[in-house]
Structure formats: structure tokens, C-alpha cells
PDB file of C-alpha atoms in Angstrom:
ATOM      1  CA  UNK Y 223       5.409  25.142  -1.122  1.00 44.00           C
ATOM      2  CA  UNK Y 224       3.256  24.001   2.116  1.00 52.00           C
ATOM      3  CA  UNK Y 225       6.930  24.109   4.219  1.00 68.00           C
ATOM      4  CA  UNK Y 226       9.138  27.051   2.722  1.00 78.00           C
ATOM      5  CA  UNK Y 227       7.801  30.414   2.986  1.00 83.00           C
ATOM      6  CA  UNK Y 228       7.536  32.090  -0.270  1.00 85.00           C
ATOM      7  CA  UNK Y 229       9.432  35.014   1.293  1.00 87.00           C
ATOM      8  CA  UNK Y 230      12.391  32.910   2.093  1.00 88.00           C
ATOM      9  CA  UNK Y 231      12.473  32.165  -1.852  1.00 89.00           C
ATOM     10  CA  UNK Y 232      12.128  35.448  -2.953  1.00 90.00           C
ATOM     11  CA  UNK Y 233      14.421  36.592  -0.335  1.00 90.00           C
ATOM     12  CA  UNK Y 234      17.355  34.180  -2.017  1.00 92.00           C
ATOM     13  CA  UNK Y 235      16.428  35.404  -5.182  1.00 93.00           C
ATOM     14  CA  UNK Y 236      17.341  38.686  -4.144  1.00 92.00           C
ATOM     15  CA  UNK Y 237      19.861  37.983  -2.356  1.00 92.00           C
ATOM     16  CA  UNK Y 238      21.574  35.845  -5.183  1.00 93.00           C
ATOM     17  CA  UNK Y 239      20.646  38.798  -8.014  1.00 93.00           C
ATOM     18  CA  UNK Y 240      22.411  41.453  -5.529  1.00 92.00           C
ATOM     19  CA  UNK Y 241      25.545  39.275  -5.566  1.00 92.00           C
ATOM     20  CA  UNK Y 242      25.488  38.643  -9.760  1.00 92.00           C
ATOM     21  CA  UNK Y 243      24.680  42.938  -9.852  1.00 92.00           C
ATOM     22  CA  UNK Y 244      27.803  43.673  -7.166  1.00 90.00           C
ATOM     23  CA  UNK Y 245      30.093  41.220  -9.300  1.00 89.00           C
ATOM     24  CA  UNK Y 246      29.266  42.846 -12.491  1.00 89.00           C
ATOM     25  CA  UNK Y 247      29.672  46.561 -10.804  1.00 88.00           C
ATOM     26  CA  UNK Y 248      33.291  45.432  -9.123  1.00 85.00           C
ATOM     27  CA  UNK Y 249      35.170  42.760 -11.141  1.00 84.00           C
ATOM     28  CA  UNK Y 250      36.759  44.055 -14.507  1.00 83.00           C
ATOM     29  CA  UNK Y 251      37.500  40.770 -15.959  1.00 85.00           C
ATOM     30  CA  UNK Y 252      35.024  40.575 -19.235  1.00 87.00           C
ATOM     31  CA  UNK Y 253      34.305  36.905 -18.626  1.00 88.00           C
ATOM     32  CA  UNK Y 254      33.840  37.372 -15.091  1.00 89.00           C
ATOM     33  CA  UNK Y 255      31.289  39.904 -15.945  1.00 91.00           C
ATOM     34  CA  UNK Y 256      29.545  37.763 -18.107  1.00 92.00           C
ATOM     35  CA  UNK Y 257      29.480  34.777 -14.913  1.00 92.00           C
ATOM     36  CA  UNK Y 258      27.690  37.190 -13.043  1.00 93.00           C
ATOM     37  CA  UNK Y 259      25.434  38.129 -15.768  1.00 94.00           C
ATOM     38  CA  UNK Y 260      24.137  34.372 -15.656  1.00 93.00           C
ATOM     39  CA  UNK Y 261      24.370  34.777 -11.829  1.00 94.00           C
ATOM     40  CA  UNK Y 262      21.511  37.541 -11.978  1.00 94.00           C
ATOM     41  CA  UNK Y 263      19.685  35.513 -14.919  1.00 95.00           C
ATOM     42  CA  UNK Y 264      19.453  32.346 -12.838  1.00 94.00           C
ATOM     43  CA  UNK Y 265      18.005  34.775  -9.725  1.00 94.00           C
ATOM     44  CA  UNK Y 266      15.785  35.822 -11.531  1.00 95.00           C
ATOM     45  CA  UNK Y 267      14.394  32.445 -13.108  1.00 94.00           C
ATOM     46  CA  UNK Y 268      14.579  30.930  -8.843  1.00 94.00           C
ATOM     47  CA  UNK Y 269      12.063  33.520  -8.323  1.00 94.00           C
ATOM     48  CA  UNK Y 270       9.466  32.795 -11.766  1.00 94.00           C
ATOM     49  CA  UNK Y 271       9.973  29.318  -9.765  1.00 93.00           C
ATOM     50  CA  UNK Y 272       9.248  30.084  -6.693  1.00 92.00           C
ATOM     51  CA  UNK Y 273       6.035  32.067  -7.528  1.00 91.00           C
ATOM     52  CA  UNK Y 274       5.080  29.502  -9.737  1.00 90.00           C
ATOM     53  CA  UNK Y 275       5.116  27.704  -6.977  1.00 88.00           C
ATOM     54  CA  UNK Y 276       3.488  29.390  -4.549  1.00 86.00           C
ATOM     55  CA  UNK Y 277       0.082  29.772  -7.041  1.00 85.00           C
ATOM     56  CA  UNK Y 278       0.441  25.572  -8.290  1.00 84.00           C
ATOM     57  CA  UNK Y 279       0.681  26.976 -11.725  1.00 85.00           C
ATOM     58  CA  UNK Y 280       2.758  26.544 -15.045  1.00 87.00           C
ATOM     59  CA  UNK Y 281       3.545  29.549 -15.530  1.00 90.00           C
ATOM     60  CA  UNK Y 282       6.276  30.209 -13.441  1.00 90.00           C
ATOM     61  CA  UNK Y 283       8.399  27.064 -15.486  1.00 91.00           C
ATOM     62  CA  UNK Y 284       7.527  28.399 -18.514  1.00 93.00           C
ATOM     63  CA  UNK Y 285       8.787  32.131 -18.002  1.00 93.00           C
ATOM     64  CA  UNK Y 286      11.811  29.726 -16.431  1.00 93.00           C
ATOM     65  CA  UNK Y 287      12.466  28.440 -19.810  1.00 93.00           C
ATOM     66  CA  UNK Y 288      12.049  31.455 -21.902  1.00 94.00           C
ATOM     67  CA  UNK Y 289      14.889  33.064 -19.870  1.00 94.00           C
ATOM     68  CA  UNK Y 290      16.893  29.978 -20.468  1.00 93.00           C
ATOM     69  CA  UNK Y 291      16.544  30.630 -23.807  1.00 93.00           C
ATOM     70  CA  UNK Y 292      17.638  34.537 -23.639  1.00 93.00           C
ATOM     71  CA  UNK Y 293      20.611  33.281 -21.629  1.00 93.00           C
ATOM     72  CA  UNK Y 294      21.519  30.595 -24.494  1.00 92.00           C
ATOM     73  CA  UNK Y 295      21.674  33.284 -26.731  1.00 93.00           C
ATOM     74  CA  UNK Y 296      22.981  36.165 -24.995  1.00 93.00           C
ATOM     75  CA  UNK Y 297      26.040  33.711 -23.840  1.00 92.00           C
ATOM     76  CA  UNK Y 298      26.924  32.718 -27.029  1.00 91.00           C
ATOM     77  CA  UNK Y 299      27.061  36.307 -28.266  1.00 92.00           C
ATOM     78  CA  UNK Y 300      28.634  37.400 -25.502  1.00 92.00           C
ATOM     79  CA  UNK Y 301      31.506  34.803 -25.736  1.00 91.00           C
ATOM     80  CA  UNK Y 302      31.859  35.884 -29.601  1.00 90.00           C
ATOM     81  CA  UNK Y 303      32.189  39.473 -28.752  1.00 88.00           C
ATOM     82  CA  UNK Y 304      34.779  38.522 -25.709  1.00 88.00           C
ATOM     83  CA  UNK Y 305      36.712  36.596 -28.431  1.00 86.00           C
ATOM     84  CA  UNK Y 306      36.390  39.356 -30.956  1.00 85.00           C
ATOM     85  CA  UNK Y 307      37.151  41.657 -28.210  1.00 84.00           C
ATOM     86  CA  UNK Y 308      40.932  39.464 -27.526  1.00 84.00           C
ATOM     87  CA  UNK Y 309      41.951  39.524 -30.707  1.00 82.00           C
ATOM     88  CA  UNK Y 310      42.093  42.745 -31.439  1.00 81.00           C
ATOM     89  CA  UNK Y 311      42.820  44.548 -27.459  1.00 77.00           C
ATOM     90  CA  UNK Y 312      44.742  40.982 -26.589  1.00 76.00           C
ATOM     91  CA  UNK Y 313      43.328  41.717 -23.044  1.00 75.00           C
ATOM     92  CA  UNK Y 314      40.519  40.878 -21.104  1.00 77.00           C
ATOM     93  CA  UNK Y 315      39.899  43.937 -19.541  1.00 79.00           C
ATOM     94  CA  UNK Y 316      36.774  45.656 -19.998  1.00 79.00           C
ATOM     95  CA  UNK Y 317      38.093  49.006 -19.054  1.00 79.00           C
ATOM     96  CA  UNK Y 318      40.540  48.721 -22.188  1.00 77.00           C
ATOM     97  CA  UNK Y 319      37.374  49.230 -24.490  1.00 75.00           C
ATOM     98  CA  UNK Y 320      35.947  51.952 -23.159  1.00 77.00           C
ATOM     99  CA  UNK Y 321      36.588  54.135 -26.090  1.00 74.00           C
ATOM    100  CA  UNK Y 322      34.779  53.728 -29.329  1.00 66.00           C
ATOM    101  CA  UNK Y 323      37.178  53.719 -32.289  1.00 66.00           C
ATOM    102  CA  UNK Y 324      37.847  51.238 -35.013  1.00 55.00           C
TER     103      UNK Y 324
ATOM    104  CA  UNK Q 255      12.256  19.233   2.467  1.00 68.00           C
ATOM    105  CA  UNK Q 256      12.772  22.480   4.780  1.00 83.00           C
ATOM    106  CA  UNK Q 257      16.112  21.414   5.810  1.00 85.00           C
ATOM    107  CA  UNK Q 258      17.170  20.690   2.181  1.00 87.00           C
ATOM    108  CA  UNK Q 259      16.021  23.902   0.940  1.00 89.00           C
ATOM    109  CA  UNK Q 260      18.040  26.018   3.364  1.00 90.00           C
ATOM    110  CA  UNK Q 261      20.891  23.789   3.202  1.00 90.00           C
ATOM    111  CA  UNK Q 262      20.849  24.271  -0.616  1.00 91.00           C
ATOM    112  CA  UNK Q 263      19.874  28.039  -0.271  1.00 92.00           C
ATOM    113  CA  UNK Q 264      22.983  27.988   1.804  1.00 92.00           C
ATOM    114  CA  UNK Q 265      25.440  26.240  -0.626  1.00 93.00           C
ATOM    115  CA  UNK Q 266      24.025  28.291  -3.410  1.00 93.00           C
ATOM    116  CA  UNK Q 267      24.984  32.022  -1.708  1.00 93.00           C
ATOM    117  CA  UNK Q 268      28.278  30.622  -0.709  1.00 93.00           C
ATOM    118  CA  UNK Q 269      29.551  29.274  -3.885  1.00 93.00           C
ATOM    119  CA  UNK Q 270      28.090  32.649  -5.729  1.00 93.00           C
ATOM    120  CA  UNK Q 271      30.694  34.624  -3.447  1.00 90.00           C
ATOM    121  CA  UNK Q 272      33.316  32.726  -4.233  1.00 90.00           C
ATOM    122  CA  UNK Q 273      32.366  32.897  -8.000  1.00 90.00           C
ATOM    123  CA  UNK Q 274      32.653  36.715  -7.667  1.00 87.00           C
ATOM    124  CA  UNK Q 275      35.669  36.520  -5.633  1.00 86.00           C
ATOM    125  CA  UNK Q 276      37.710  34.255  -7.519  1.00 82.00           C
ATOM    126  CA  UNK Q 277      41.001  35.553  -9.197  1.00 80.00           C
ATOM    127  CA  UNK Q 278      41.415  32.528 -11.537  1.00 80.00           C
ATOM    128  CA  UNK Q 279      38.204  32.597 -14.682  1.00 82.00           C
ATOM    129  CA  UNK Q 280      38.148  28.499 -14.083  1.00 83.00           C
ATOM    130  CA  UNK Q 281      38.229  28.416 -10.459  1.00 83.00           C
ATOM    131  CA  UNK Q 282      35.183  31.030 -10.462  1.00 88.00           C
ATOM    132  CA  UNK Q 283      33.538  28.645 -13.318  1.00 90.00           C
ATOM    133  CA  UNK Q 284      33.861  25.308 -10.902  1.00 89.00           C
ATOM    134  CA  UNK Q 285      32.175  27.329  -8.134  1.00 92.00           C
ATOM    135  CA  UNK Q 286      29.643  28.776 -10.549  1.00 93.00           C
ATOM    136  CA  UNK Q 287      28.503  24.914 -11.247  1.00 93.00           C
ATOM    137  CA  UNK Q 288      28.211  24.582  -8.121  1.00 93.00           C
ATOM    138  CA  UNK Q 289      25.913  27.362  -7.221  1.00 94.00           C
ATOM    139  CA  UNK Q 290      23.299  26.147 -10.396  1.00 94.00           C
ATOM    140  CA  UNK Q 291      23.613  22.651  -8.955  1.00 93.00           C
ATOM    141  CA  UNK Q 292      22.453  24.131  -5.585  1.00 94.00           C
ATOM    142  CA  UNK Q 293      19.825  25.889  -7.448  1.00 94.00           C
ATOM    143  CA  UNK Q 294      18.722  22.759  -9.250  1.00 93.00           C
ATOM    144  CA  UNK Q 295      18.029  21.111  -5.876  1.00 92.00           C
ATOM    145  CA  UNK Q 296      15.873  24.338  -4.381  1.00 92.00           C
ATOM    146  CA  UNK Q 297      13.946  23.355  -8.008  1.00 92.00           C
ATOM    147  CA  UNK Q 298      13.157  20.473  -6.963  1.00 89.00           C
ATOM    148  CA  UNK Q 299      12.152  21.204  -3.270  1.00 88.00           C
ATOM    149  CA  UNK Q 300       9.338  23.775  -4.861  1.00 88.00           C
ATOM    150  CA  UNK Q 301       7.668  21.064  -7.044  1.00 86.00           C
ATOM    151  CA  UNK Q 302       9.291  21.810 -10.223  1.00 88.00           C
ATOM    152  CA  UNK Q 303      10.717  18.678 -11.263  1.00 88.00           C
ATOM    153  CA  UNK Q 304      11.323  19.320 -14.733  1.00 91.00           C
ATOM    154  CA  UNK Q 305      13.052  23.307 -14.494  1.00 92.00           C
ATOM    155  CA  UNK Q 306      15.488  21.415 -12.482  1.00 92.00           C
ATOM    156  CA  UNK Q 307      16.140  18.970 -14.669  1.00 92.00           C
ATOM    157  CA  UNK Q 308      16.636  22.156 -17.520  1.00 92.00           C
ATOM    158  CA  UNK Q 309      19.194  24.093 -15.169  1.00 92.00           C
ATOM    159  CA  UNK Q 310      21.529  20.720 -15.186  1.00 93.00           C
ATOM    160  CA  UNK Q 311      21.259  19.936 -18.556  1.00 93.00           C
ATOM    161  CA  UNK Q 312      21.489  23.515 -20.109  1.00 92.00           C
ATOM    162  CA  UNK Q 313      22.976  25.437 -17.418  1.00 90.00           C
ATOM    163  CA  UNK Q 314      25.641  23.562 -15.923  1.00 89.00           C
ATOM    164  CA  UNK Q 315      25.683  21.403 -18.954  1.00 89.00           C
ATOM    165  CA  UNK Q 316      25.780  23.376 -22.223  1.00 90.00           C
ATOM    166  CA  UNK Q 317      26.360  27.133 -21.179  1.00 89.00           C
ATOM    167  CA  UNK Q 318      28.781  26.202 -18.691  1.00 89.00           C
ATOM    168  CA  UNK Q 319      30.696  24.147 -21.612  1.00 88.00           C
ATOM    169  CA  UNK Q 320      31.453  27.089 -23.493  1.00 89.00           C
ATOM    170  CA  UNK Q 321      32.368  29.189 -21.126  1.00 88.00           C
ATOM    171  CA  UNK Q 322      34.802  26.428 -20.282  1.00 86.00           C
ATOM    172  CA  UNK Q 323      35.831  26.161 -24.089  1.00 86.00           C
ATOM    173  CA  UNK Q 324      36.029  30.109 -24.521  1.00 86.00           C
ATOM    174  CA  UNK Q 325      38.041  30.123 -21.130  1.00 83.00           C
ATOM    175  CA  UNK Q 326      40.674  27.232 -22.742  1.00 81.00           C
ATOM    176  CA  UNK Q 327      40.689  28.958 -25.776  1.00 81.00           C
ATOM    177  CA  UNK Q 328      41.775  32.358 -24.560  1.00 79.00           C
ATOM    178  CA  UNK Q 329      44.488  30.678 -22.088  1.00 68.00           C
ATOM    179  CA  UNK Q 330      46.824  29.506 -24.912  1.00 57.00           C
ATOM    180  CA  UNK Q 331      50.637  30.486 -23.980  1.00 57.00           C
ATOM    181  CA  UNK Q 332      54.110  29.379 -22.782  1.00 57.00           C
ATOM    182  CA  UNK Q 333      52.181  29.728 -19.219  1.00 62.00           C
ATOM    183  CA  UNK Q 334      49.374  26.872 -19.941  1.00 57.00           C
ATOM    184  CA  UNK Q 335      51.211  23.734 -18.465  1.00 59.00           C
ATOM    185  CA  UNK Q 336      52.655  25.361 -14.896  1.00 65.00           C
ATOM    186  CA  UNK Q 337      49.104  26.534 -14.915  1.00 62.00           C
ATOM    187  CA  UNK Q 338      47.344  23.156 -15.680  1.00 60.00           C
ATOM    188  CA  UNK Q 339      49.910  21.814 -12.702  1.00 64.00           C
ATOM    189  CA  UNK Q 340      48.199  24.434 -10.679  1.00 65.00           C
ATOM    190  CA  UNK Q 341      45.049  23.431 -10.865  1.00 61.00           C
ATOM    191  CA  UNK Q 342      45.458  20.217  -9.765  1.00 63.00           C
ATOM    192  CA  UNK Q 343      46.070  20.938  -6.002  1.00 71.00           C
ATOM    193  CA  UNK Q 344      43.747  19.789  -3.558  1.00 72.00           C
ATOM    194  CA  UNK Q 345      43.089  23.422  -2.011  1.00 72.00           C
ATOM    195  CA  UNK Q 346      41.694  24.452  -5.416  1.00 71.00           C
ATOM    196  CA  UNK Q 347      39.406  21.845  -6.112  1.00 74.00           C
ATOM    197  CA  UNK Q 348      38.279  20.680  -2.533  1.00 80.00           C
ATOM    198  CA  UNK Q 349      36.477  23.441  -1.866  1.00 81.00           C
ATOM    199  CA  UNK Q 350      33.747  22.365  -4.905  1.00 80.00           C
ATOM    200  CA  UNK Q 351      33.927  18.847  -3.947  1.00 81.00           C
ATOM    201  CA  UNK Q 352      32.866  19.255  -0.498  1.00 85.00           C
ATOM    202  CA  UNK Q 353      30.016  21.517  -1.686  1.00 86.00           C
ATOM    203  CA  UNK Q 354      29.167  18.997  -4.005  1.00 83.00           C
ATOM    204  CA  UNK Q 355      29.420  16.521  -1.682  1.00 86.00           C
ATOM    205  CA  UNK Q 356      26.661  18.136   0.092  1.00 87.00           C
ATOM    206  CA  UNK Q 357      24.388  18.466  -2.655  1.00 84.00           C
ATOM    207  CA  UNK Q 358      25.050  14.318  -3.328  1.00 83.00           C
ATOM    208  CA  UNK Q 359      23.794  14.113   0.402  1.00 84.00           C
ATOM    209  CA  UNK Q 360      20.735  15.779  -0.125  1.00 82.00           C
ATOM    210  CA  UNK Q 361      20.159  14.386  -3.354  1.00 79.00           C
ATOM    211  CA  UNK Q 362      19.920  10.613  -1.755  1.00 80.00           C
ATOM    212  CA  UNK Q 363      17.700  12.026   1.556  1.00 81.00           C
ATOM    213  CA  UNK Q 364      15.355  13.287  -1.322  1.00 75.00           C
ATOM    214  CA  UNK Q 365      15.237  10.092  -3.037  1.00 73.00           C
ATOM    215  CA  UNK Q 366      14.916   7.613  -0.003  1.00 74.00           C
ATOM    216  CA  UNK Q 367      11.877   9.253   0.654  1.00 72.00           C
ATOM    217  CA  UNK Q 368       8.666   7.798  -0.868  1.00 53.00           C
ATOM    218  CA  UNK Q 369       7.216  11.387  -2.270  1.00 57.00           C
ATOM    219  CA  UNK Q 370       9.909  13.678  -3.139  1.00 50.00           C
ATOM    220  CA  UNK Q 371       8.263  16.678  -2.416  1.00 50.00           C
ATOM    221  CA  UNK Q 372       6.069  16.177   0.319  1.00 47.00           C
ATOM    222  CA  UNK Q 373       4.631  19.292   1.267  1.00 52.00           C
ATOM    223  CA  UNK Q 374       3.494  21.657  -2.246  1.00 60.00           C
ATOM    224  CA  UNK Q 375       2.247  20.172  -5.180  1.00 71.00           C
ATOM    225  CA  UNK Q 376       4.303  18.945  -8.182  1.00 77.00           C
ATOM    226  CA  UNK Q 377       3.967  20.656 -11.694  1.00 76.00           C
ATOM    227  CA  UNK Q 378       4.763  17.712 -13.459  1.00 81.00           C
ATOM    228  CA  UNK Q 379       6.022  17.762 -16.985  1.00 85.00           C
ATOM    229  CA  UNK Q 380       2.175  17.111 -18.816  1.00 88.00           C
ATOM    230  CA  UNK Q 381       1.018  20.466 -17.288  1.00 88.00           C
ATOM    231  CA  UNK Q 382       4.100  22.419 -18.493  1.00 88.00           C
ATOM    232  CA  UNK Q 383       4.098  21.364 -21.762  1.00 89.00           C
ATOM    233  CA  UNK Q 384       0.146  22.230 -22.302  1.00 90.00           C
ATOM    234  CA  UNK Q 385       0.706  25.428 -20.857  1.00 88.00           C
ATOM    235  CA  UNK Q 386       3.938  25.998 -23.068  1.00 89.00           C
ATOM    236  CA  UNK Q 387       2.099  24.743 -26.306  1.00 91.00           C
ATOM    237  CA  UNK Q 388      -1.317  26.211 -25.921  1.00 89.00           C
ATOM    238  CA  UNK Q 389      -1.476  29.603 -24.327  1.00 91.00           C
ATOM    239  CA  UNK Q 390       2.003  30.693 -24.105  1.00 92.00           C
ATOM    240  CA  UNK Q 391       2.659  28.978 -28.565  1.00 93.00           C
ATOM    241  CA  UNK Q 392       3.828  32.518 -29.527  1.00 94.00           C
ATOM    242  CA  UNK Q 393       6.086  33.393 -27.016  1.00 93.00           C
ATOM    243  CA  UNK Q 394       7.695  29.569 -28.036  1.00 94.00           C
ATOM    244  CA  UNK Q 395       7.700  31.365 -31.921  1.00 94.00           C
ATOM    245  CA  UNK Q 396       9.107  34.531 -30.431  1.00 95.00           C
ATOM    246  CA  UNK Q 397      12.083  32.508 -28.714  1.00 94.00           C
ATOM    247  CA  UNK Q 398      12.546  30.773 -31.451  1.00 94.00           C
ATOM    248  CA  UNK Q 399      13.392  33.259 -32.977  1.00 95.00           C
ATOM    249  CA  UNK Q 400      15.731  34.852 -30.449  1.00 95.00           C
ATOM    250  CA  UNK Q 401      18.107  31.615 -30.912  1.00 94.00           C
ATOM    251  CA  UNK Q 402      17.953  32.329 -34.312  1.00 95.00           C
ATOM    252  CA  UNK Q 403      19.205  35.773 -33.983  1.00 94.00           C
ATOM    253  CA  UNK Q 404      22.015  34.688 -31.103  1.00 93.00           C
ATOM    254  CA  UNK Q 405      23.088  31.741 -33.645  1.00 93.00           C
ATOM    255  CA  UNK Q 406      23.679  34.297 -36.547  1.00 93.00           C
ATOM    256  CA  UNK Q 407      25.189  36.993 -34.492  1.00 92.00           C
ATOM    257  CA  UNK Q 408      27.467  34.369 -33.027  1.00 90.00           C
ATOM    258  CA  UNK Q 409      28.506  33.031 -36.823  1.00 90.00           C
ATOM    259  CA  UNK Q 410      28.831  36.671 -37.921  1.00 90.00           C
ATOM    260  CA  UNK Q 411      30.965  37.400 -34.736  1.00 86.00           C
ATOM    261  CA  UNK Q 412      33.185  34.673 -35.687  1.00 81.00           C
ATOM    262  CA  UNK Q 413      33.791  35.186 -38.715  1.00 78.00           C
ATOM    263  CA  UNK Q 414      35.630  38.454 -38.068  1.00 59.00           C
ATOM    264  CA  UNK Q 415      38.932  37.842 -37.706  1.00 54.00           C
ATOM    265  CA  UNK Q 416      39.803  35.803 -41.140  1.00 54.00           C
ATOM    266  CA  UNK Q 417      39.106  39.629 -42.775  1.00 51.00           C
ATOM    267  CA  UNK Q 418      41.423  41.790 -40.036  1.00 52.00           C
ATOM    268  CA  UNK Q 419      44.638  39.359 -39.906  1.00 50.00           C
ATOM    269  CA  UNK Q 420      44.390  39.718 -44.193  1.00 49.00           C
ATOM    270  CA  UNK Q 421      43.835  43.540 -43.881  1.00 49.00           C
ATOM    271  CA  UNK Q 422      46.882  43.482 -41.538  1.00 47.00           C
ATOM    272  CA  UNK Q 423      48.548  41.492 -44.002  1.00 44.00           C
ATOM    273  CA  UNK Q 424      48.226  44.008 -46.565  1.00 40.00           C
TER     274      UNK Q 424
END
């Protein structure tokens, strides 16, 4: 971490978690949602890295890999509900389960 | 190593907008690939040789496969073969390929040199796994149990529709 600035890192983390949090605010699209969603969890694993880095510890990879694991599970849940969530709308769109009712 | 970092930084904001841009769900998935790819290389750059190695295979390897499979799965119509004849023009996929094709680039610079990461200090693989398995053992229990949970929501999930398309029948 002797050549990149840790505030250039951090900086592309944010950047990269501001794009995942505008998709997710603009696009309707249910799997395009959940992209994004895995946009802002990979931003936010770059920056466990980078300051992991920066202090020539462990710690940082290993906070790395517990979020890999909450994004394992979360996607597969999240693709089950978007299936579960075609079959019965036979739409994608997130908007067209807004109300709760059967 | 700076030049690869900001090259991959680069490649890594770029193919995120297009993710989020995309109209077509498999177009956005290529470029979404792409953009953990990139992210894989900035891994490496910062010393952490084995977290890379975890965003290809799990990342762009597993996750990214279901998305793929959910993505084919919820495509099925009359429409599916003009689409699949679609996809195969070069203006959809040559935008990935050249981004890959800078990423390939990098990769071989990286390896021609003698010590990949020159300038921070590696956290090889030893030190990660002693911190994982000795202070950090319950948080390992506690996701452990977390893919347990996302395992039986997904089978429970799944099993829905069996039960609605027989109460339609009804």
C-alpha cells in the first residue's frame, strides 16, 4: 500500500457504493436491483481491503469473506423470492408489488 | 502497480455504469463480471492475494452463475431465439471484451514482474487463515450459520409454487 494512497481506495469504494445505491434508487427491474445490491456489497468489501491494507493486517480479508458469505446467501434468497415473485405477478417489476395482499 | 490500480479503478467505475444503465438483464450481467474482475485485480495490487482469488471464484464464478441461470430461466417464450440471435452481435459483446482485454494486459505486466506487489506487504494465505480460525472462530460459527438459514429459505422459497398451481387447480 507503499504506492496507492489509501484515500484513492476509499475514494473508489465510495464512488463504486454511490453507483450500486443510485441503481437501486432508479432502475425498477427486480433483478437489476438485486445487481446493484452486489454492486454496493462488493464496495463495501474493496474498502475492508483496502484498510486491511493500509494497517498489514488480516482483518480486513476476513471481514472480506464474511460479507461474501452474507452475499451468498442473500443472492440466493433473493433470486427465490424474484422467482416466487414471477410466478405469481408474471412481471419483473418491482413497482407491481408494492401492495401487500395475498 | 500504481498504473494498474488506476487503470483497474478505471475499468471497474466504467463497467458499473454500464451495469446500471443497461436495458437488457444479461448485457448488465456481462458488464457486472467485468467490474468484479476489475475489482479482483485492485485485490491484488493491495497485497491481498487470496480475497482476489475469492471474488473470481465466488463472485464472478458462483453468484454470477445463478443470476445467469435465474436470468435464462425467467426468459422462456416464443421471443427466446430472435433474442439469442441478438446477442450475438459484435456491438453487444465487444464492449466486455475490450475491457477484458485490458484486465488480460495487466494481468501479464503483473506477472512478468519478479514480486507482484512491489510496494505494500502481502497478507498471504497462512496469516488469514490463523486470524480466521483463532480470533475471529465464532464469527466463522455465526456465518455458518447464515448459509444455513439462506439454504433453507431458498428450499422453502422454492417449494412454493407446486402448492399454488394445485390450489388454482381446484
Amino acid at each position: 500500500m507503499a504506492s496507492v494512497p489509501v484515500s484513492h481506495g476509499l475514494i473508489l469504494a465510495g464512488v463504486l457504493f454511490m453507483l450500486g445505491l443510485s441503481g437501486v434508487l432508479v432502475r425498477r427491474n427486480i433483478i437489476f436491483i438485486l445487481f446493484c445490491i452486489e454492486i454496493m456489497l462488493n464496495a463495501a468489501g474493496l474498502a475492508f481491503i483496502v484498510a486491511g491494507s493500509r494497517w498489514e493486517s488480516a482483518d480486513g480479508q476476513v471481514m472480506f469473506i464474511f460479507i461474501l458469505c452474507m452475499a451468498a446467501a442473500e443472492v440466493s434468497v433473493g433470486l427465490a423470492l424474484v422467482l416466487q415473485l414471477y410466478r405469481s405477478m408474471r412481471t419483473l417489476d418491482a413497482d407491481a408489488a408494492s401492495v401487500m395482499r395475498g | 502497480m500504481n498504473v494498474v490500480f488506476y487503470l483497474s479503478a478505471g475499468i471497474a467505475v466504467v463497467s458499473t455504469l454500464m451495469v446500471i444503465t443497461r436495458l437488457n438483464a444479461v448485457h448488465a450481467l456481462i458488464y457486472l463480471i467485468i467490474s468484479l474482475l476489475a475489482v479482483a485485480v485492485i485485490f491484488y495490487t493491495l497485497g491481498a492475494p487470496f480475497a482476489a482469488a475469492l471474488e473470481i471464484i465466488i463472485y464472478a464464478g458462483a453468484i454470477m452463475v445463478l443470476f445467469v441461470f435465474v436470468v435464462m430461466m425467467l426468459n422462456l417464450g416464443p421471443a427466446t431465439l430472435e433474442q439469442e440471435r441478438r446477442w450475438l452481435q459484435p456491438k453487444m459483446w465487444l464492449g466486455p471484451a475490450l475491457l477484458a482485454g485490458v484486465l488480460l494486459a495487466e494481468l501479464i505486466y503483473m506477472l512478468a514482474r519478479v514480486h507482484p506487489s512491489a510496494g505494500g506487504m502481502v497478507v498471504g494465505t497462512k496469516l488469514l487463515g490463523l486470524t480466521l480460525f483463532g480470533p475471529y472462530l465464532l464469527g466463522v460459527e455465526l456465518a455458518s450459520m447464515l448459509l444455513l438459514a439462506g439454504l433453507v429459505g431458498a428450499y422453502h422459497l422454492g417449494l412454493r409454487p407446486p402448492l399454488q398451481s394445485h390450489r388454482k387447480g381446484e
